[in-house]
XYZ file of C-alpha atoms in Angstrom:
548
model
C 28.268 -82.268 27.526
C 26.541 -79.440 29.502
C 28.845 -76.401 29.401
C 27.811 -73.151 32.311
C 29.976 -70.794 32.488
C 30.179 -68.689 35.925
C 31.110 -65.635 37.183
C 30.467 -62.112 38.129
C 30.413 -58.898 37.380
C 29.323 -56.486 40.322
C 30.016 -58.577 43.560
C 28.923 -57.009 45.884
C 25.739 -56.556 43.887
C 26.072 -59.975 44.883
C 24.514 -61.408 41.646
C 26.548 -64.423 39.688
C 25.917 -64.429 35.355
C 25.700 -67.428 34.677
C 25.572 -69.531 31.437
C 24.100 -73.335 30.429
C 25.888 -74.045 27.093
C 23.484 -76.720 25.836
C 23.819 -77.915 22.396
C 20.475 -79.051 20.677
C 20.341 -81.932 17.976
C 16.725 -82.503 18.219
C 14.197 -79.622 17.457
C 11.589 -81.314 19.828
C 11.168 -78.719 23.605
C 14.057 -78.926 25.587
C 13.895 -78.987 30.121
C 15.357 -77.160 32.525
C 14.665 -78.215 36.142
C 16.259 -75.889 38.898
C 16.260 -78.194 42.462
C 13.330 -77.199 44.146
C 16.195 -78.832 47.670
C 19.390 -80.212 48.083
C 20.734 -83.167 49.833
C 21.053 -83.347 53.274
C 18.318 -81.051 53.778
C 14.534 -82.539 53.145
C 12.731 -79.524 52.387
C 11.367 -77.092 50.035
C 13.881 -74.497 49.602
C 12.569 -72.849 46.360
C 16.395 -71.733 44.901
C 14.130 -70.960 41.879
C 13.267 -67.195 44.140
C 16.682 -66.711 43.310
C 16.935 -66.267 40.017
C 16.474 -63.429 37.498
C 16.612 -61.916 34.115
C 16.154 -65.007 32.300
C 16.527 -65.719 28.576
C 17.498 -68.422 25.538
C 20.092 -67.544 22.313
C 19.535 -69.455 19.884
C 22.762 -70.183 17.994
C 22.243 -67.035 15.628
C 22.618 -64.790 19.393
C 18.394 -64.123 18.851
C 16.400 -64.453 22.118
C 13.362 -67.463 21.534
C 10.507 -67.214 24.533
C 11.263 -69.368 28.018
C 7.992 -71.109 29.505
C 7.363 -71.451 33.349
C 5.775 -74.558 33.252
C 6.203 -74.808 37.406
C 8.024 -72.564 39.954
C 11.379 -74.228 38.912
C 11.308 -76.155 35.559
C 11.129 -73.787 32.515
C 10.778 -75.063 28.866
C 12.151 -73.810 25.857
C 11.517 -74.651 22.039
C 13.957 -74.589 19.605
C 14.225 -73.328 16.037
C 17.099 -74.506 14.815
C 19.981 -78.087 15.756
C 22.690 -76.017 17.146
C 23.997 -74.434 20.337
C 21.966 -73.224 23.031
C 23.001 -70.630 25.582
C 20.559 -70.364 28.426
C 21.933 -67.066 30.532
C 20.275 -65.706 34.006
C 21.640 -64.250 37.230
C 21.263 -66.020 39.719
C 21.599 -63.653 44.226
C 23.988 -65.255 46.587
C 23.108 -63.712 49.720
C 22.688 -67.317 52.128
C 25.949 -67.957 53.930
C 25.779 -71.186 55.189
C 27.240 -74.812 54.364
C 23.930 -74.830 51.326
C 24.388 -71.754 49.707
C 26.368 -69.591 48.048
C 27.584 -65.934 48.445
C 29.494 -64.030 46.687
C 30.875 -60.535 48.308
C 34.258 -58.805 47.495
C 35.794 -61.469 49.175
C 34.961 -64.505 47.761
C 32.626 -66.802 45.461
C 31.028 -69.545 47.194
C 28.820 -71.470 44.993
C 26.619 -75.138 46.705
C 25.979 -75.753 42.587
C 22.361 -77.444 43.534
C 21.170 -74.014 44.268
C 21.303 -72.410 40.928
C 21.597 -74.830 37.949
C 19.046 -76.026 36.537
C 19.097 -80.176 35.108
C 18.328 -80.385 31.250
C 15.175 -82.783 31.212
C 16.211 -85.817 29.205
C 20.337 -86.050 29.451
C 21.284 -85.467 33.869
C 23.950 -88.600 32.521
C 26.573 -86.100 30.639
C 29.601 -85.006 31.662
C 28.753 -81.285 32.713
C 31.948 -79.317 32.171
C 31.655 -75.667 34.407
C 33.981 -72.185 34.218
C 33.828 -70.107 37.193
C 35.274 -67.157 36.510
C 37.343 -65.012 39.359
C 39.928 -63.024 39.625
C 43.562 -63.776 39.137
C 45.010 -63.262 42.359
C 41.063 -65.495 43.620
C 42.533 -69.916 45.456
C 40.528 -71.664 44.840
C 38.631 -75.285 46.149
C 35.960 -77.783 45.601
C 35.081 -81.277 46.051
C 34.543 -81.627 41.979
C 37.397 -82.773 40.002
C 39.015 -79.662 38.336
C 42.040 -78.869 35.782
C 42.995 -74.785 36.141
C 39.611 -73.605 36.081
C 37.371 -76.218 35.100
C 35.690 -78.137 36.675
C 34.684 -81.885 36.052
C 30.853 -83.456 36.861
C 30.540 -86.622 36.033
C 26.362 -86.472 35.963
C 23.869 -83.734 38.072
C 23.828 -86.067 40.272
C 27.693 -85.435 40.925
C 27.235 -81.943 40.305
C 24.585 -81.528 42.966
C 26.937 -82.859 45.419
C 29.366 -80.253 45.326
C 30.505 -76.428 46.602
C 32.420 -74.343 45.101
C 34.564 -72.146 46.939
C 36.512 -69.004 45.896
C 38.697 -66.342 47.768
C 42.159 -64.199 47.694
C 42.664 -66.201 51.333
C 42.358 -69.839 51.509
C 45.124 -71.793 53.829
C 45.823 -75.137 52.963
C 46.411 -78.307 54.199
C 46.828 -82.029 53.117
C 46.329 -85.367 55.295
C 47.058 -88.147 53.416
C 45.809 -91.613 55.300
C 45.514 -95.067 53.705
C 46.437 -93.503 50.844
C 43.158 -90.960 50.291
C 44.328 -86.760 50.744
C 42.523 -85.499 53.423
C 42.403 -82.096 51.951
C 41.347 -78.573 54.992
C 40.791 -75.659 53.847
C 39.269 -72.656 55.644
C 38.303 -68.987 54.415
C 38.629 -67.051 57.755
C 41.264 -66.740 60.657
C 42.531 -69.657 62.095
C 43.404 -68.638 65.163
C 44.131 -71.312 66.797
C 47.752 -74.245 66.729
C 46.465 -76.046 63.137
C 48.684 -78.770 63.112
C 46.341 -80.091 66.444
C 43.596 -79.171 64.379
C 45.080 -81.483 61.724
C 46.768 -84.115 63.978
C 42.937 -84.929 65.454
C 40.892 -84.451 62.287
C 42.889 -87.189 61.563
C 42.721 -88.970 64.508
C 38.878 -89.571 64.081
C 39.706 -90.218 60.128
C 41.797 -93.592 61.116
C 38.786 -94.774 63.576
C 35.632 -94.355 60.665
C 38.420 -95.717 58.630
C 39.268 -98.732 59.933
C 35.245 -99.049 61.509
C 34.377 -99.442 56.798
C 37.763 -101.383 56.177
C 37.867 -98.306 53.404
C 36.767 -95.146 52.062
C 34.073 -94.290 49.551
C 36.655 -91.820 47.145
C 40.056 -91.525 46.102
C 39.741 -87.677 47.621
C 37.921 -85.794 50.125
C 37.464 -81.396 51.334
C 37.459 -80.072 54.396
C 35.885 -77.014 53.467
C 35.750 -74.656 56.429
C 34.077 -70.978 56.067
C 35.545 -69.759 59.613
C 32.721 -66.446 60.059
C 33.265 -63.310 62.190
C 30.263 -63.534 63.938
C 27.768 -66.493 66.182
C 27.913 -69.648 62.987
C 27.469 -73.495 62.851
C 26.314 -75.148 60.050
C 27.270 -78.600 58.192
C 26.254 -80.423 54.785
C 27.199 -83.514 53.444
C 29.059 -84.113 50.134
C 30.085 -87.462 49.239
C 33.199 -86.009 48.207
C 34.054 -83.272 50.786
C 31.886 -81.380 53.517
C 31.666 -77.512 53.928
C 31.437 -76.768 57.700
C 30.111 -73.196 58.605
C 31.431 -72.646 61.828
C 32.187 -68.477 63.663
C 33.365 -66.175 64.894
C 36.103 -67.641 64.162
C 37.125 -65.661 67.372
C 36.316 -68.197 69.632
C 38.007 -71.389 68.478
C 40.311 -70.790 71.030
C 37.852 -71.538 73.756
C 37.909 -75.739 74.287
C 34.106 -76.169 74.261
C 33.701 -74.290 70.669
C 36.348 -76.603 69.463
C 34.517 -79.018 70.378
C 31.602 -78.597 68.602
C 33.555 -77.511 65.052
C 35.259 -80.672 66.334
C 31.959 -82.220 66.828
C 29.496 -81.123 62.883
C 33.876 -82.374 61.394
C 33.244 -86.061 62.688
C 29.222 -85.543 61.943
C 30.098 -84.761 58.700
C 32.577 -87.679 57.486
C 30.104 -89.980 58.752
C 28.355 -89.408 55.580
C 30.870 -89.687 53.577
C 29.463 -93.940 54.255
C 25.961 -92.605 56.046
C 23.602 -90.856 53.420
C 26.063 -90.631 50.776
C 26.262 -93.936 50.086
C 24.437 -95.456 52.136
C 21.159 -94.542 51.279
C 17.216 -95.048 51.468
C 15.602 -96.703 47.875
C 13.612 -93.828 48.710
C 15.980 -91.182 47.624
C 18.515 -92.709 45.755
C 18.820 -91.142 42.960
C 17.814 -87.672 44.639
C 14.965 -86.020 42.636
C 15.835 -82.828 43.195
C 12.255 -81.028 41.239
C 9.812 -82.192 44.161
C 9.926 -83.966 48.125
C 11.183 -87.088 48.466
C 9.656 -89.193 52.001
C 11.506 -91.547 53.484
C 11.463 -92.744 56.936
C 14.643 -93.179 58.157
C 16.035 -90.403 59.818
C 16.973 -91.966 62.624
C 19.252 -94.430 60.506
C 21.113 -90.312 58.103
C 20.540 -89.118 61.044
C 20.425 -90.246 64.262
C 22.808 -92.794 63.502
C 25.082 -90.629 62.494
C 24.957 -87.311 65.115
C 25.905 -91.189 68.163
C 28.357 -92.067 65.928
C 29.797 -88.391 64.612
C 30.338 -87.991 68.540
C 31.487 -91.943 69.455
C 34.546 -91.748 67.080
C 35.529 -88.266 68.937
C 36.078 -90.292 72.167
C 37.379 -93.722 70.546
C 40.344 -91.312 68.911
C 41.557 -89.791 72.388
C 40.100 -86.449 71.391
C 37.124 -86.221 73.926
C 37.718 -87.741 77.564
C 35.058 -89.692 79.001
C 34.047 -86.867 80.666
C 33.556 -84.603 77.965
C 32.377 -87.946 75.683
C 30.205 -87.763 78.910
C 29.208 -83.752 78.882
C 28.356 -83.557 75.454
C 25.604 -86.806 75.637
C 24.519 -84.596 78.780
C 23.343 -82.157 76.667
C 21.360 -83.380 74.254
C 19.253 -84.968 77.125
C 18.465 -82.113 78.458
C 17.801 -80.627 74.843
C 15.377 -84.057 74.284
C 14.197 -84.184 78.224
C 11.763 -80.926 77.692
C 10.568 -82.128 74.272
C 7.486 -84.443 74.301
C 6.763 -84.997 71.127
C 7.420 -89.023 71.269
C 4.180 -88.677 73.236
C 2.345 -87.518 69.767
C 4.522 -88.886 67.106
C 7.300 -91.599 66.335
C 10.113 -90.706 64.736
C 8.642 -93.195 60.864
C 6.878 -89.613 61.227
C 8.460 -87.318 61.901
C 11.574 -88.757 59.701
C 8.688 -88.294 57.285
C 6.595 -85.016 58.148
C 10.980 -83.596 57.253
C 9.139 -81.122 54.344
C 6.507 -80.288 57.003
C 8.330 -78.002 59.595
C 11.036 -80.596 60.671
C 13.566 -77.918 60.435
C 11.229 -75.311 62.810
C 10.032 -75.608 66.489
C 6.373 -76.360 64.549
C 3.957 -76.312 67.302
C 4.277 -77.660 70.703
C 5.421 -81.033 71.450
C 4.435 -82.250 67.655
C 6.891 -84.383 67.150
C 10.760 -85.640 67.288
C 13.354 -84.741 66.818
C 15.498 -87.119 64.089
C 19.192 -86.316 65.075
C 19.163 -85.776 69.130
C 15.887 -88.658 69.246
C 17.604 -90.282 66.601
C 20.750 -90.792 68.447
C 19.465 -92.444 71.772
C 17.676 -95.070 69.544
C 21.417 -95.720 68.425
C 22.859 -95.570 71.894
C 20.405 -97.861 72.995
C 21.060 -100.787 69.964
C 24.283 -100.211 70.361
C 24.433 -100.818 74.567
C 21.848 -103.859 73.203
C 24.461 -105.228 70.823
C 27.245 -105.000 72.629
C 25.497 -107.580 74.304
C 25.242 -109.860 71.618
C 28.526 -109.051 71.711
C 27.954 -107.321 68.176
C 28.000 -103.394 67.783
C 26.355 -100.340 65.777
C 29.075 -99.746 64.183
C 29.270 -103.612 62.705
C 25.711 -103.848 61.377
C 26.618 -99.508 59.238
C 29.695 -101.840 58.266
C 27.336 -103.655 57.252
C 24.956 -102.124 55.580
C 27.647 -99.768 53.559
C 28.562 -103.976 51.833
C 25.567 -104.102 51.248
C 23.751 -100.953 49.987
C 26.716 -98.592 50.193
C 29.437 -99.879 48.267
C 27.081 -101.603 45.469
C 25.192 -98.322 45.224
C 21.544 -99.775 45.907
C 19.288 -98.378 48.337
C 17.572 -100.024 51.846
C 14.580 -100.578 53.249
C 14.400 -99.537 56.522
C 12.341 -103.452 56.862
C 16.488 -104.218 55.247
C 18.204 -102.056 58.432
C 16.884 -104.109 60.478
C 17.069 -107.332 58.935
C 20.962 -106.610 59.576
C 20.771 -105.680 63.223
C 18.378 -108.848 63.731
C 21.708 -110.477 62.407
C 23.858 -109.972 65.483
C 21.160 -111.593 68.331
C 19.906 -114.870 68.858
C 17.647 -112.465 70.382
C 15.293 -111.693 68.254
C 12.481 -111.196 70.304
C 13.900 -108.159 72.856
C 14.757 -105.746 69.580
C 11.269 -106.426 67.574
C 10.500 -105.081 71.014
C 12.270 -102.096 71.029
C 11.517 -100.853 67.334
C 7.954 -101.155 68.081
C 8.674 -98.752 71.582
C 11.354 -97.101 70.797
C 10.859 -96.357 66.544
C 7.864 -97.373 65.358
C 6.191 -96.279 68.144
C 6.275 -93.852 70.826
C 7.286 -94.679 75.141
C 9.617 -92.652 76.794
C 13.163 -93.934 76.429
C 15.242 -92.157 78.558
C 14.280 -95.548 80.902
C 15.946 -97.099 78.393
C 18.318 -94.962 77.795
C 19.366 -94.419 82.331
C 19.180 -99.052 82.512
C 22.111 -98.877 79.353
C 24.706 -96.512 80.745
C 23.957 -98.040 84.037
C 25.093 -100.854 82.752
C 28.267 -99.485 81.067
C 29.085 -98.251 84.306
C 27.028 -94.374 85.011
C 24.300 -93.894 87.237
C 21.936 -91.342 85.222
C 20.684 -88.445 88.192
C 18.373 -86.178 87.251
C 18.471 -83.192 89.520
C 16.780 -80.131 89.821
C 17.740 -77.669 87.939
C 18.843 -73.830 89.088
C 15.513 -72.390 88.446
C 11.674 -73.695 90.863
C 9.970 -72.333 87.639
C 11.156 -74.506 85.227
C 12.321 -77.599 87.797
C 8.783 -77.261 90.445
C 6.066 -75.867 88.445
C 7.124 -76.881 84.775
C 7.600 -73.274 82.814
C 10.392 -72.381 81.053
C 10.150 -67.925 80.010
C 12.834 -66.647 77.280
C 14.749 -64.004 78.596
C 11.556 -61.330 76.919
C 10.118 -62.413 80.601
C 7.656 -64.340 77.527
C 6.412 -67.142 78.478
C 8.150 -69.867 75.890
C 7.435 -74.033 77.319
C 5.285 -75.328 79.517
C 5.209 -78.976 80.955
C 2.289 -80.859 79.835
C 2.292 -82.377 83.427
C 2.602 -78.717 85.731
C -0.382 -77.647 86.982
C 0.921 -74.284 84.509
C 0.310 -75.766 81.464
C -3.646 -75.422 82.663
C -3.323 -71.635 82.903
C -0.255 -70.350 80.989
C -0.593 -69.654 77.242
C 3.017 -69.747 75.629
C 3.650 -65.847 74.855
C 2.002 -64.730 77.821
C 4.346 -62.737 79.088
C 5.351 -62.941 83.626
C 5.543 -59.412 85.100
C 5.704 -60.550 88.512
C 6.144 -63.117 90.353
C 6.113 -64.343 93.971
C 6.686 -67.841 95.981
C 5.051 -69.259 98.750
C 6.792 -72.330 99.829
C 4.327 -74.988 97.543
C 2.401 -72.041 95.406
C 3.513 -69.188 92.848
C 1.585 -66.304 92.217
C 2.587 -64.969 88.944
C 0.825 -61.310 87.357
C 1.349 -61.859 83.673
C 0.396 -60.383 81.258
C -1.145 -61.807 77.920
C -1.305 -60.072 74.671
C -3.157 -57.066 76.471
C -4.767 -58.597 79.388
C -3.528 -58.325 83.723
C -4.103 -61.685 84.553
C -3.144 -63.082 88.415
C -2.963 -67.124 88.519
C -1.509 -68.084 92.076
C 0.128 -72.317 90.211
C 0.967 -74.979 92.254
C 4.070 -77.913 92.541
C 3.252 -81.141 91.550
C 5.440 -84.611 93.714
C 8.071 -84.943 91.228
C 10.277 -82.087 89.591
C 8.256 -81.829 85.899
C 11.604 -80.202 83.605
C 15.160 -81.610 85.609
C 19.284 -81.601 84.956
C 20.886 -84.701 83.555
C 23.791 -85.594 84.535
C 26.230 -88.707 83.762
C 28.101 -89.859 86.715
C 30.688 -92.060 86.024
C 30.798 -94.497 88.849
C 32.414 -97.802 87.452
C 34.440 -99.140 84.985
C 33.738 -102.857 83.585
C 34.184 -104.904 80.228
C 31.131 -103.803 78.666
C 32.505 -100.667 78.250
C 35.966 -100.631 77.442
C 33.978 -102.602 74.282
C 32.204 -99.418 73.844
C 34.949 -97.488 74.085
C 37.733 -99.619 72.021
C 35.608 -102.013 69.807
């Protein structure tokens, strides 16, 4: 067994002291690989930058050297058999749902950040003991016995979190003989009983859709923060969600956001934690793991997370439409679909998937992927099936037996639900592998559900008529590629003054120290516009979509 001991002698320093105990039975090199990334975020994180003062102690207590073979791979050569100690400090100063944070009030760890994988011994059982003040409570997504935690192998350890605090609020909801634990660190200013009921309702609907839950126990761990924040990370046995400010959760819109990320992360318990592309099954945390399944892993999850809030009755139809409108309006200002398919954008997550990147290069696997998922769901409704049914097939074929899928196998599951594969294959060619505008397809299928997708001019004529979006600092942050401004303005131009004369806009801008005057003309169509879903009439297909 591999044993970790973790403590924080001076919490305000934000360092933890970690001791890794390894039994050496052969005098050959021991290699220690620190993960370079974590599940749920396909981007190199370079956790090694947070390690200092690493040393290796022999069974006799002597120190021997450790060589560094790469940025996050260490090696030492044992001189005797016995128990070796790897001692190091890790800096815990990033508060989000996938990182580590230590202060005088809590010890919060995502083990993938700070624990080594011992090369060749990844399948060994692991014991972790975290030392914390006696008056602290703790919660974890690992199995635990008192203050000892257990992982069956490194993959499970890397997929787990821990939180110890002097104040944790805890509630348990039992559904189908599965205990769902709700843990809160921070101020709980909302009605906890009502919150628990809402969690139970969308959880029951997701369980009903898949027919079973992947694990015997699940933990929702909430970090309710005093400052603005929004993040969630999935684990097989739970999720960590950071949200703030905590005081804002008395407002319906803020609670909608918290419910949205909660439903999203729960759906990941099936999709990604178990139903996973073969390229990341199992995870190799030592290097990039490229795949093109972003529209499945995050697009479908984003879409389904909100759909289950509608199906469970948490969202009214009006609220669901407002949520979808936000997604449409976020997508409508991005023209990356003209230059890169969602398959390519998924592959390129490792380059720039979580930052803005260069203008109009890529699409979001989350929001653009959700539009793809909506269209597929509506198309499958015409076949008397649904995307839920496809996901249940994928669960039985790949998730439950723990087999990674290929995109070809995902598409085979989709095609198994239709007698008209030509239409589905054309959609795949145009909107998944291709670079066609998906908005007309979204509009078509909302119409089939009894909605009208309207496009209106926004309050800002600069955006709707002239294709210019500027930030709070007055600088140009986005330019519509079909506008006159696209040929005259630069990103970063500071607009000093503007004067509108009918269809002509006179601008005075400062371009990195140069003052320029220019005239811009409107086009014969709206450029940046607002999308609004208008409920026209109910119909049987809509009933099947909501209640099926």
